[in-house]
């Protein structure tokens, strides 16, 4: 496997020329989302995501005056230097004990304890609250290409709003999107709907996530898909057409028409061992490494994986990755944010999850 620096340098360019049709937006909306970045040190990559950016049907707010927190992921070339500068500019963004150790301490907790991302949550900015996570560009590129943690790559398998892209990571993310599409086909039955496809992709990064046990809305995947169906369609249109051209997938005649796309059925995939083998070969490196002992035996004996076998082993691999990264990130968050802030965040997430599960009263 290439070193992280090599992975990044392979894709580095002077400036990003295009963000892709899914992430196109009015200039004023982009500027409004990017405005908080002006108070932070310069970043090489940034995107906004979550319910504070994309409206979700049935999304509940705890009080009338409380808007959803806006979430950001920031990619920087040198996290230690970036955090050192940010601690000088915005010391109130950090837990007091952790900021005492400076940028080195922040980066150490993120990289050695967590999944490579440091989050500052409940940061007040004008009339709203924001949360931002900071990751090194090397770790970011590695996760997109190999699914090492499926943490940032999982977020970028869903619609986001790109704000800064100096290294053309939108193009690197195309590898991630194609891998997510292949994985979804391995997990789906031979016939499925467009909503099934997007829900399967959306749920990849939640498989094995320990937060789903107590602090996440059980209907989160469905809410995300239904609230961003057109964005999902734009993201995965090219991968689906590519798979159809390879004969792996048969698309409905109306595919490409964004009207009523969630209800569209008539997707048929080839579940033969040869098609399954083609999809398995396109999986990211970390998934293949976890499947490697089994897959190696099959390939050396010139036997092929059945669709059921592939699905079982892929699910096991994803759950292993996500369970590990979500546990590490939770521990990192406890250290980085402190017990009080962490409990506050978990409490809000838990209350939101409980409210979402409560039966809705009729008007």
mmCIF file of C-alpha atoms in Angstrom:
data_model
loop_
_atom_site.group_PDB
_atom_site.id
_atom_site.type_symbol
_atom_site.label_atom_id
_atom_site.label_comp_id
_atom_site.label_asym_id
_atom_site.label_seq_id
_atom_site.Cartn_x
_atom_site.Cartn_y
_atom_site.Cartn_z
ATOM 1 C CA UNK A 1 0.000 0.000 0.000
ATOM 2 C CA UNK A 2 1.278 3.454 -0.795
ATOM 3 C CA UNK A 3 2.210 5.803 2.013
ATOM 4 C CA UNK A 4 -0.392 8.420 2.869
ATOM 5 C CA UNK A 5 1.757 11.183 1.423
ATOM 6 C CA UNK A 6 1.988 9.307 -1.861
ATOM 7 C CA UNK A 7 -1.769 8.812 -1.947
ATOM 8 C CA UNK A 8 -2.328 12.531 -1.558
ATOM 9 C CA UNK A 9 0.429 13.724 -3.894
ATOM 10 C CA UNK A 10 -0.949 11.485 -6.622
ATOM 11 C CA UNK A 11 -4.178 13.471 -6.636
ATOM 12 C CA UNK A 12 -2.943 16.933 -5.603
ATOM 13 C CA UNK A 13 -3.599 19.826 -7.996
ATOM 14 C CA UNK A 14 -3.196 23.577 -7.726
ATOM 15 C CA UNK A 15 -6.875 24.434 -7.550
ATOM 16 C CA UNK A 16 -10.175 22.589 -7.740
ATOM 17 C CA UNK A 17 -11.957 23.246 -11.045
ATOM 18 C CA UNK A 18 -15.239 21.538 -10.395
ATOM 19 C CA UNK A 19 -17.204 20.173 -7.472
ATOM 20 C CA UNK A 20 -19.626 17.966 -9.446
ATOM 21 C CA UNK A 21 -23.262 18.535 -10.178
ATOM 22 C CA UNK A 22 -24.426 17.083 -6.853
ATOM 23 C CA UNK A 23 -22.639 19.783 -4.920
ATOM 24 C CA UNK A 24 -23.557 22.727 -7.124
ATOM 25 C CA UNK A 25 -25.326 25.434 -5.149
ATOM 26 C CA UNK A 26 -26.234 29.098 -5.257
ATOM 27 C CA UNK A 27 -23.287 31.324 -4.401
ATOM 28 C CA UNK A 28 -25.065 32.957 -1.484
ATOM 29 C CA UNK A 29 -25.838 29.590 0.161
ATOM 30 C CA UNK A 30 -22.241 28.471 -0.214
ATOM 31 C CA UNK A 31 -20.926 31.742 1.187
ATOM 32 C CA UNK A 32 -23.289 31.527 4.156
ATOM 33 C CA UNK A 33 -22.126 28.003 4.991
ATOM 34 C CA UNK A 34 -18.471 28.919 4.506
ATOM 35 C CA UNK A 35 -18.656 32.113 6.580
ATOM 36 C CA UNK A 36 -17.580 30.489 9.903
ATOM 37 C CA UNK A 37 -14.355 29.302 8.246
ATOM 38 C CA UNK A 38 -13.177 32.914 8.107
ATOM 39 C CA UNK A 39 -12.572 32.805 11.857
ATOM 40 C CA UNK A 40 -10.382 29.704 11.581
ATOM 41 C CA UNK A 41 -6.888 29.127 10.141
ATOM 42 C CA UNK A 42 -6.835 28.352 6.412
ATOM 43 C CA UNK A 43 -7.919 24.866 5.356
ATOM 44 C CA UNK A 44 -7.242 22.821 2.223
ATOM 45 C CA UNK A 45 -10.595 21.062 2.161
ATOM 46 C CA UNK A 46 -13.965 21.616 3.780
ATOM 47 C CA UNK A 47 -17.522 20.411 3.504
ATOM 48 C CA UNK A 48 -20.731 20.872 5.468
ATOM 49 C CA UNK A 49 -23.148 18.029 6.116
ATOM 50 C CA UNK A 50 -26.003 16.814 8.252
ATOM 51 C CA UNK A 51 -29.500 17.983 9.153
ATOM 52 C CA UNK A 52 -28.280 21.545 9.569
ATOM 53 C CA UNK A 53 -27.508 21.589 5.834
ATOM 54 C CA UNK A 54 -30.031 19.209 4.269
ATOM 55 C CA UNK A 55 -33.622 19.241 5.446
ATOM 56 C CA UNK A 56 -34.850 15.853 6.616
ATOM 57 C CA UNK A 57 -38.568 14.974 6.708
ATOM 58 C CA UNK A 58 -39.889 14.628 10.228
ATOM 59 C CA UNK A 59 -36.696 16.115 11.667
ATOM 60 C CA UNK A 60 -37.568 17.178 15.176
ATOM 61 C CA UNK A 61 -36.178 20.211 16.978
ATOM 62 C CA UNK A 62 -36.116 20.163 20.756
ATOM 63 C CA UNK A 63 -37.314 23.772 21.044
ATOM 64 C CA UNK A 64 -38.595 26.416 18.706
ATOM 65 C CA UNK A 65 -35.511 28.540 19.214
ATOM 66 C CA UNK A 66 -33.069 25.702 18.606
ATOM 67 C CA UNK A 67 -31.920 25.149 15.037
ATOM 68 C CA UNK A 68 -29.875 22.062 14.081
ATOM 69 C CA UNK A 69 -26.144 22.373 14.634
ATOM 70 C CA UNK A 70 -24.244 22.838 11.384
ATOM 71 C CA UNK A 71 -21.523 20.190 10.980
ATOM 72 C CA UNK A 72 -18.231 20.636 9.117
ATOM 73 C CA UNK A 73 -15.265 18.477 8.213
ATOM 74 C CA UNK A 74 -12.012 20.362 7.581
ATOM 75 C CA UNK A 75 -8.958 18.882 5.879
ATOM 76 C CA UNK A 76 -5.580 20.423 6.649
ATOM 77 C CA UNK A 77 -2.077 19.511 5.563
ATOM 78 C CA UNK A 78 -0.448 19.775 9.008
ATOM 79 C CA UNK A 79 -2.974 19.204 11.824
ATOM 80 C CA UNK A 80 -0.531 19.917 14.663
ATOM 81 C CA UNK A 81 0.408 23.337 13.270
ATOM 82 C CA UNK A 82 -3.224 24.088 12.398
ATOM 83 C CA UNK A 83 -4.460 23.308 15.924
ATOM 84 C CA UNK A 84 -1.641 25.332 17.475
ATOM 85 C CA UNK A 85 -2.697 28.377 15.479
ATOM 86 C CA UNK A 86 -6.379 27.782 16.164
ATOM 87 C CA UNK A 87 -5.790 27.461 19.913
ATOM 88 C CA UNK A 88 -4.212 30.921 19.826
ATOM 89 C CA UNK A 89 -7.105 32.343 17.812
ATOM 90 C CA UNK A 90 -9.994 30.457 19.386
ATOM 91 C CA UNK A 91 -8.974 28.930 22.719
ATOM 92 C CA UNK A 92 -12.650 28.736 23.769
ATOM 93 C CA UNK A 93 -13.266 26.147 21.026
ATOM 94 C CA UNK A 94 -11.154 23.588 22.926
ATOM 95 C CA UNK A 95 -11.394 21.821 26.240
ATOM 96 C CA UNK A 96 -9.176 23.766 28.638
ATOM 97 C CA UNK A 97 -7.037 20.831 29.755
ATOM 98 C CA UNK A 98 -6.389 19.623 26.229
ATOM 99 C CA UNK A 99 -5.503 23.072 24.899
ATOM 100 C CA UNK A 100 -2.820 23.250 27.590
ATOM 101 C CA UNK A 101 -0.914 20.564 25.631
ATOM 102 C CA UNK A 102 -1.157 22.619 22.445
ATOM 103 C CA UNK A 103 -1.511 21.371 18.908
ATOM 104 C CA UNK A 104 0.624 18.304 19.561
ATOM 105 C CA UNK A 105 -1.694 17.117 22.305
ATOM 106 C CA UNK A 106 -4.812 17.652 20.215
ATOM 107 C CA UNK A 107 -3.346 15.791 17.246
ATOM 108 C CA UNK A 108 -2.057 12.973 19.433
ATOM 109 C CA UNK A 109 -5.500 12.275 20.917
ATOM 110 C CA UNK A 110 -7.135 12.412 17.464
ATOM 111 C CA UNK A 111 -4.631 10.139 15.737
ATOM 112 C CA UNK A 112 -3.556 7.728 18.491
ATOM 113 C CA UNK A 113 -6.822 7.398 20.415
ATOM 114 C CA UNK A 114 -9.466 8.325 17.841
ATOM 115 C CA UNK A 115 -10.065 7.713 14.160
ATOM 116 C CA UNK A 116 -7.867 10.610 13.061
ATOM 117 C CA UNK A 117 -10.449 13.385 13.502
ATOM 118 C CA UNK A 118 -10.610 15.999 16.268
ATOM 119 C CA UNK A 119 -14.037 17.574 16.822
ATOM 120 C CA UNK A 120 -14.864 20.899 18.423
ATOM 121 C CA UNK A 121 -18.588 20.886 19.186
ATOM 122 C CA UNK A 122 -21.069 23.457 20.492
ATOM 123 C CA UNK A 123 -19.036 26.320 19.071
ATOM 124 C CA UNK A 124 -21.195 29.491 19.017
ATOM 125 C CA UNK A 125 -21.051 31.468 15.798
ATOM 126 C CA UNK A 126 -23.400 34.438 15.487
ATOM 127 C CA UNK A 127 -26.942 33.086 15.840
ATOM 128 C CA UNK A 128 -26.137 29.386 15.510
ATOM 129 C CA UNK A 129 -24.019 26.568 16.863
ATOM 130 C CA UNK A 130 -21.461 24.726 14.770
ATOM 131 C CA UNK A 131 -19.370 21.609 15.122
ATOM 132 C CA UNK A 132 -16.218 21.031 13.108
ATOM 133 C CA UNK A 133 -13.905 18.074 12.771
ATOM 134 C CA UNK A 134 -10.304 18.425 11.635
ATOM 135 C CA UNK A 135 -8.372 15.698 9.817
ATOM 136 C CA UNK A 136 -5.030 15.550 8.031
ATOM 137 C CA UNK A 137 -5.202 15.443 4.243
ATOM 138 C CA UNK A 138 -3.178 12.224 4.203
ATOM 139 C CA UNK A 139 -5.616 10.441 6.516
ATOM 140 C CA UNK A 140 -8.524 11.840 4.520
ATOM 141 C CA UNK A 141 -7.221 10.552 1.183
ATOM 142 C CA UNK A 142 -6.329 7.172 2.664
ATOM 143 C CA UNK A 143 -9.822 6.691 4.086
ATOM 144 C CA UNK A 144 -11.478 7.641 0.791
ATOM 145 C CA UNK A 145 -9.360 5.175 -1.156
ATOM 146 C CA UNK A 146 -9.045 2.265 1.282
ATOM 147 C CA UNK A 147 -11.907 2.658 3.812
ATOM 148 C CA UNK A 148 -9.385 2.399 6.613
ATOM 149 C CA UNK A 149 -11.898 3.762 9.121
ATOM 150 C CA UNK A 150 -15.005 4.367 6.946
ATOM 151 C CA UNK A 151 -15.394 7.544 8.980
ATOM 152 C CA UNK A 152 -14.924 10.444 6.567
ATOM 153 C CA UNK A 153 -15.391 8.183 3.546
ATOM 154 C CA UNK A 154 -18.769 7.171 4.988
ATOM 155 C CA UNK A 155 -19.851 10.779 5.272
ATOM 156 C CA UNK A 156 -18.768 11.476 1.712
ATOM 157 C CA UNK A 157 -20.866 8.577 0.427
ATOM 158 C CA UNK A 158 -23.841 10.793 1.271
ATOM 159 C CA UNK A 159 -24.708 14.238 -0.098
ATOM 160 C CA UNK A 160 -22.578 17.056 1.334
ATOM 161 C CA UNK A 161 -21.888 20.693 0.492
ATOM 162 C CA UNK A 162 -18.307 21.191 -0.670
ATOM 163 C CA UNK A 163 -16.948 24.555 0.465
ATOM 164 C CA UNK A 164 -13.178 24.338 -0.120
ATOM 165 C CA UNK A 165 -11.364 21.862 -2.344
ATOM 166 C CA UNK A 166 -7.816 22.976 -3.070
ATOM 167 C CA UNK A 167 -6.578 19.407 -3.634
ATOM 168 C CA UNK A 168 -9.377 18.226 -5.906
ATOM 169 C CA UNK A 169 -10.631 15.683 -3.394
ATOM 170 C CA UNK A 170 -14.010 15.636 -5.149
ATOM 171 C CA UNK A 171 -12.345 13.599 -7.894
ATOM 172 C CA UNK A 172 -10.700 11.295 -5.358
ATOM 173 C CA UNK A 173 -14.136 10.767 -3.839
ATOM 174 C CA UNK A 174 -15.343 9.264 -7.113
ATOM 175 C CA UNK A 175 -13.360 6.132 -6.158
ATOM 176 C CA UNK A 176 -15.223 6.086 -2.854
ATOM 177 C CA UNK A 177 -18.611 6.471 -4.561
ATOM 178 C CA UNK A 178 -17.953 3.633 -7.011
ATOM 179 C CA UNK A 179 -16.822 1.392 -4.145
ATOM 180 C CA UNK A 180 -19.978 2.244 -2.176
ATOM 181 C CA UNK A 181 -22.141 1.391 -5.198
ATOM 182 C CA UNK A 182 -20.387 -1.964 -5.647
ATOM 183 C CA UNK A 183 -20.777 -2.746 -1.958
ATOM 184 C CA UNK A 184 -24.485 -1.911 -2.016
ATOM 185 C CA UNK A 185 -25.060 -4.275 -4.948
ATOM 186 C CA UNK A 186 -23.320 -7.068 -3.068
ATOM 187 C CA UNK A 187 -25.678 -6.537 -0.133
ATOM 188 C CA UNK A 188 -28.920 -6.134 -2.093
ATOM 189 C CA UNK A 189 -31.164 -8.867 -3.557
ATOM 190 C CA UNK A 190 -31.384 -9.406 -7.292
ATOM 191 C CA UNK A 191 -34.307 -6.970 -7.632
ATOM 192 C CA UNK A 192 -34.573 -3.712 -5.712
ATOM 193 C CA UNK A 193 -35.824 -0.142 -5.862
ATOM 194 C CA UNK A 194 -33.853 3.067 -6.140
ATOM 195 C CA UNK A 195 -34.720 3.872 -2.536
ATOM 196 C CA UNK A 196 -33.358 0.464 -1.475
ATOM 197 C CA UNK A 197 -30.080 1.232 -3.231
ATOM 198 C CA UNK A 198 -29.580 4.635 -1.606
ATOM 199 C CA UNK A 199 -30.659 3.357 1.813
ATOM 200 C CA UNK A 200 -28.130 0.536 1.608
ATOM 201 C CA UNK A 201 -25.346 2.996 0.751
ATOM 202 C CA UNK A 202 -26.450 5.440 3.426
ATOM 203 C CA UNK A 203 -26.419 2.683 6.028
ATOM 204 C CA UNK A 204 -22.897 1.425 5.311
ATOM 205 C CA UNK A 205 -21.180 3.804 7.733
ATOM 206 C CA UNK A 206 -23.723 2.990 10.474
ATOM 207 C CA UNK A 207 -23.235 -0.796 10.355
ATOM 208 C CA UNK A 208 -21.623 -1.653 13.673
ATOM 209 C CA UNK A 209 -21.660 1.977 14.906
ATOM 210 C CA UNK A 210 -21.986 1.825 18.678
ATOM 211 C CA UNK A 211 -23.932 5.102 18.698
ATOM 212 C CA UNK A 212 -26.825 3.339 16.985
ATOM 213 C CA UNK A 213 -27.374 1.394 20.221
ATOM 214 C CA UNK A 214 -28.493 4.428 22.219
ATOM 215 C CA UNK A 215 -27.869 7.858 20.673
ATOM 216 C CA UNK A 216 -29.048 7.747 17.094
ATOM 217 C CA UNK A 217 -32.442 7.909 15.437
ATOM 218 C CA UNK A 218 -33.362 4.408 14.253
ATOM 219 C CA UNK A 219 -35.029 6.007 11.235
ATOM 220 C CA UNK A 220 -32.008 8.133 10.419
ATOM 221 C CA UNK A 221 -31.139 6.355 7.179
ATOM 222 C CA UNK A 222 -34.676 6.681 5.820
ATOM 223 C CA UNK A 223 -34.819 10.357 6.795
ATOM 224 C CA UNK A 224 -31.521 11.116 5.079
ATOM 225 C CA UNK A 225 -32.496 9.293 1.878
ATOM 226 C CA UNK A 226 -35.952 10.825 1.601
ATOM 227 C CA UNK A 227 -34.665 14.308 2.382
ATOM 228 C CA UNK A 228 -31.818 14.114 -0.152
ATOM 229 C CA UNK A 229 -33.116 11.718 -2.812
ATOM 230 C CA UNK A 230 -32.302 14.003 -5.745
ATOM 231 C CA UNK A 231 -28.802 14.567 -4.400
ATOM 232 C CA UNK A 232 -28.259 10.817 -4.055
ATOM 233 C CA UNK A 233 -29.454 10.355 -7.635
ATOM 234 C CA UNK A 234 -26.916 12.874 -8.931
ATOM 235 C CA UNK A 235 -24.126 11.296 -6.884
ATOM 236 C CA UNK A 236 -24.693 7.728 -8.071
ATOM 237 C CA UNK A 237 -26.054 8.218 -11.564
ATOM 238 C CA UNK A 238 -22.623 7.775 -13.186
ATOM 239 C CA UNK A 239 -21.637 4.640 -11.185
ATOM 240 C CA UNK A 240 -24.985 3.013 -11.957
ATOM 241 C CA UNK A 241 -24.720 3.744 -15.664
ATOM 242 C CA UNK A 242 -21.168 2.337 -15.594
ATOM 243 C CA UNK A 243 -22.336 -0.904 -13.991
ATOM 244 C CA UNK A 244 -25.196 -1.168 -16.459
ATOM 245 C CA UNK A 245 -22.715 -0.806 -19.328
ATOM 246 C CA UNK A 246 -20.684 -3.679 -17.841
ATOM 247 C CA UNK A 247 -23.773 -5.881 -17.781
ATOM 248 C CA UNK A 248 -23.850 -6.168 -13.986
ATOM 249 C CA UNK A 249 -27.020 -4.154 -13.603
ATOM 250 C CA UNK A 250 -30.213 -3.549 -15.565
ATOM 251 C CA UNK A 251 -31.711 -0.106 -15.030
ATOM 252 C CA UNK A 252 -35.383 0.830 -15.401
ATOM 253 C CA UNK A 253 -36.262 2.775 -18.528
ATOM 254 C CA UNK A 254 -37.125 5.864 -16.501
ATOM 255 C CA UNK A 255 -33.729 6.008 -14.798
ATOM 256 C CA UNK A 256 -32.346 9.509 -15.203
ATOM 257 C CA UNK A 257 -35.683 11.180 -14.579
ATOM 258 C CA UNK A 258 -35.508 12.683 -11.081
ATOM 259 C CA UNK A 259 -39.307 12.805 -10.768
ATOM 260 C CA UNK A 260 -40.655 10.246 -8.281
ATOM 261 C CA UNK A 261 -37.279 8.531 -8.279
ATOM 262 C CA UNK A 262 -37.595 7.210 -4.738
ATOM 263 C CA UNK A 263 -40.595 5.069 -5.756
ATOM 264 C CA UNK A 264 -38.923 3.756 -8.892
ATOM 265 C CA UNK A 265 -38.469 -0.016 -8.965
ATOM 266 C CA UNK A 266 -37.204 -2.342 -11.655
ATOM 267 C CA UNK A 267 -33.475 -2.513 -10.861
ATOM 268 C CA UNK A 268 -32.162 -5.984 -11.640
ATOM 269 C CA UNK A 269 -28.619 -7.105 -10.907
ATOM 270 C CA UNK A 270 -26.659 -10.096 -12.102
ATOM 271 C CA UNK A 271 -26.001 -12.223 -9.017
ATOM 272 C CA UNK A 272 -23.934 -14.860 -10.830
ATOM 273 C CA UNK A 273 -20.545 -15.826 -9.347
ATOM 274 C CA UNK A 274 -18.758 -14.012 -12.177
ATOM 275 C CA UNK A 275 -20.626 -10.740 -11.565
ATOM 276 C CA UNK A 276 -20.089 -11.127 -7.827
ATOM 277 C CA UNK A 277 -16.370 -11.651 -8.377
ATOM 278 C CA UNK A 278 -16.209 -8.463 -10.455
ATOM 279 C CA UNK A 279 -17.895 -6.467 -7.690
ATOM 280 C CA UNK A 280 -15.660 -7.966 -4.989
ATOM 281 C CA UNK A 281 -12.552 -6.995 -6.933
ATOM 282 C CA UNK A 282 -13.675 -3.360 -6.886
ATOM 283 C CA UNK A 283 -13.938 -3.235 -3.084
ATOM 284 C CA UNK A 284 -11.511 -1.018 -1.116
ATOM 285 C CA UNK A 285 -8.296 -2.448 0.242
ATOM 286 C CA UNK A 286 -9.301 -2.598 3.914
ATOM 287 C CA UNK A 287 -12.443 -4.593 3.097
ATOM 288 C CA UNK A 288 -10.424 -7.031 0.984
ATOM 289 C CA UNK A 289 -7.793 -7.392 3.707
ATOM 290 C CA UNK A 290 -10.457 -8.470 6.181
ATOM 291 C CA UNK A 291 -11.882 -10.885 3.631
ATOM 292 C CA UNK A 292 -8.407 -11.873 2.374
ATOM 293 C CA UNK A 293 -7.912 -15.322 3.928
ATOM 294 C CA UNK A 294 -11.252 -16.493 2.560
ATOM 295 C CA UNK A 295 -10.999 -14.792 -0.837
ATOM 296 C CA UNK A 296 -7.413 -15.945 -1.394
ATOM 297 C CA UNK A 297 -8.354 -19.596 -0.952
ATOM 298 C CA UNK A 298 -11.239 -19.266 -3.361
ATOM 299 C CA UNK A 299 -9.187 -17.503 -6.027
ATOM 300 C CA UNK A 300 -6.232 -19.872 -5.779
ATOM 301 C CA UNK A 301 -8.507 -22.828 -6.303
ATOM 302 C CA UNK A 302 -10.251 -20.987 -9.152
ATOM 303 C CA UNK A 303 -13.548 -21.127 -7.305
ATOM 304 C CA UNK A 304 -15.934 -18.194 -7.263
ATOM 305 C CA UNK A 305 -17.815 -16.492 -4.460
ATOM 306 C CA UNK A 306 -21.560 -16.859 -4.443
ATOM 307 C CA UNK A 307 -23.655 -13.755 -3.904
ATOM 308 C CA UNK A 308 -24.662 -14.929 -0.438
ATOM 309 C CA UNK A 309 -21.091 -15.668 0.603
ATOM 310 C CA UNK A 310 -19.863 -12.271 -0.583
ATOM 311 C CA UNK A 311 -22.672 -10.442 1.207
ATOM 312 C CA UNK A 312 -21.972 -12.215 4.477
ATOM 313 C CA UNK A 313 -18.239 -11.515 4.444
ATOM 314 C CA UNK A 314 -18.601 -7.911 3.287
ATOM 315 C CA UNK A 315 -21.080 -7.149 6.071
ATOM 316 C CA UNK A 316 -18.742 -8.708 8.613
ATOM 317 C CA UNK A 317 -15.818 -6.635 7.341
ATOM 318 C CA UNK A 318 -17.770 -3.366 7.382
ATOM 319 C CA UNK A 319 -19.115 -3.958 10.878
ATOM 320 C CA UNK A 320 -15.605 -4.655 12.116
ATOM 321 C CA UNK A 321 -14.251 -1.419 10.628
ATOM 322 C CA UNK A 322 -17.121 0.799 11.780
ATOM 323 C CA UNK A 323 -17.304 -0.717 15.257
ATOM 324 C CA UNK A 324 -13.605 -0.047 15.762
ATOM 325 C CA UNK A 325 -13.577 3.499 14.383
ATOM 326 C CA UNK A 326 -16.790 4.577 16.152
ATOM 327 C CA UNK A 327 -15.484 3.247 19.480
ATOM 328 C CA UNK A 328 -12.152 5.009 19.027
ATOM 329 C CA UNK A 329 -13.848 8.233 18.034
ATOM 330 C CA UNK A 330 -16.135 8.106 21.068
ATOM 331 C CA UNK A 331 -13.159 7.677 23.392
ATOM 332 C CA UNK A 332 -11.305 10.451 21.599
ATOM 333 C CA UNK A 333 -14.343 12.696 21.971
ATOM 334 C CA UNK A 334 -14.505 12.071 25.720
ATOM 335 C CA UNK A 335 -10.876 13.117 26.081
ATOM 336 C CA UNK A 336 -11.046 16.035 23.661
ATOM 337 C CA UNK A 337 -14.346 17.593 24.726
ATOM 338 C CA UNK A 338 -14.329 16.633 28.396
ATOM 339 C CA UNK A 339 -16.961 14.678 30.268
ATOM 340 C CA UNK A 340 -19.452 17.562 30.615
ATOM 341 C CA UNK A 341 -19.503 18.542 26.937
ATOM 342 C CA UNK A 342 -19.556 14.904 25.857
ATOM 343 C CA UNK A 343 -22.508 14.135 28.111
ATOM 344 C CA UNK A 344 -24.293 17.235 26.818
ATOM 345 C CA UNK A 345 -23.779 16.104 23.220
ATOM 346 C CA UNK A 346 -24.848 12.506 23.903
ATOM 347 C CA UNK A 347 -27.865 13.732 25.869
ATOM 348 C CA UNK A 348 -29.077 15.884 22.975
ATOM 349 C CA UNK A 349 -28.538 13.075 20.483
ATOM 350 C CA UNK A 350 -30.333 10.607 22.741
ATOM 351 C CA UNK A 351 -33.290 12.920 23.341
ATOM 352 C CA UNK A 352 -33.580 13.547 19.615
ATOM 353 C CA UNK A 353 -33.514 9.801 18.975
ATOM 354 C CA UNK A 354 -36.184 9.135 21.615
ATOM 355 C CA UNK A 355 -38.432 11.869 20.268
ATOM 356 C CA UNK A 356 -38.095 10.511 16.752
ATOM 357 C CA UNK A 357 -39.248 7.079 17.929
ATOM 358 C CA UNK A 358 -42.244 8.400 19.862
ATOM 359 C CA UNK A 359 -45.610 8.037 18.108
ATOM 360 C CA UNK A 360 -46.709 11.211 16.342
ATOM 361 C CA UNK A 361 -49.896 12.820 17.592
ATOM 362 C CA UNK A 362 -52.528 13.474 14.964
ATOM 363 C CA UNK A 363 -53.614 17.067 14.457
#
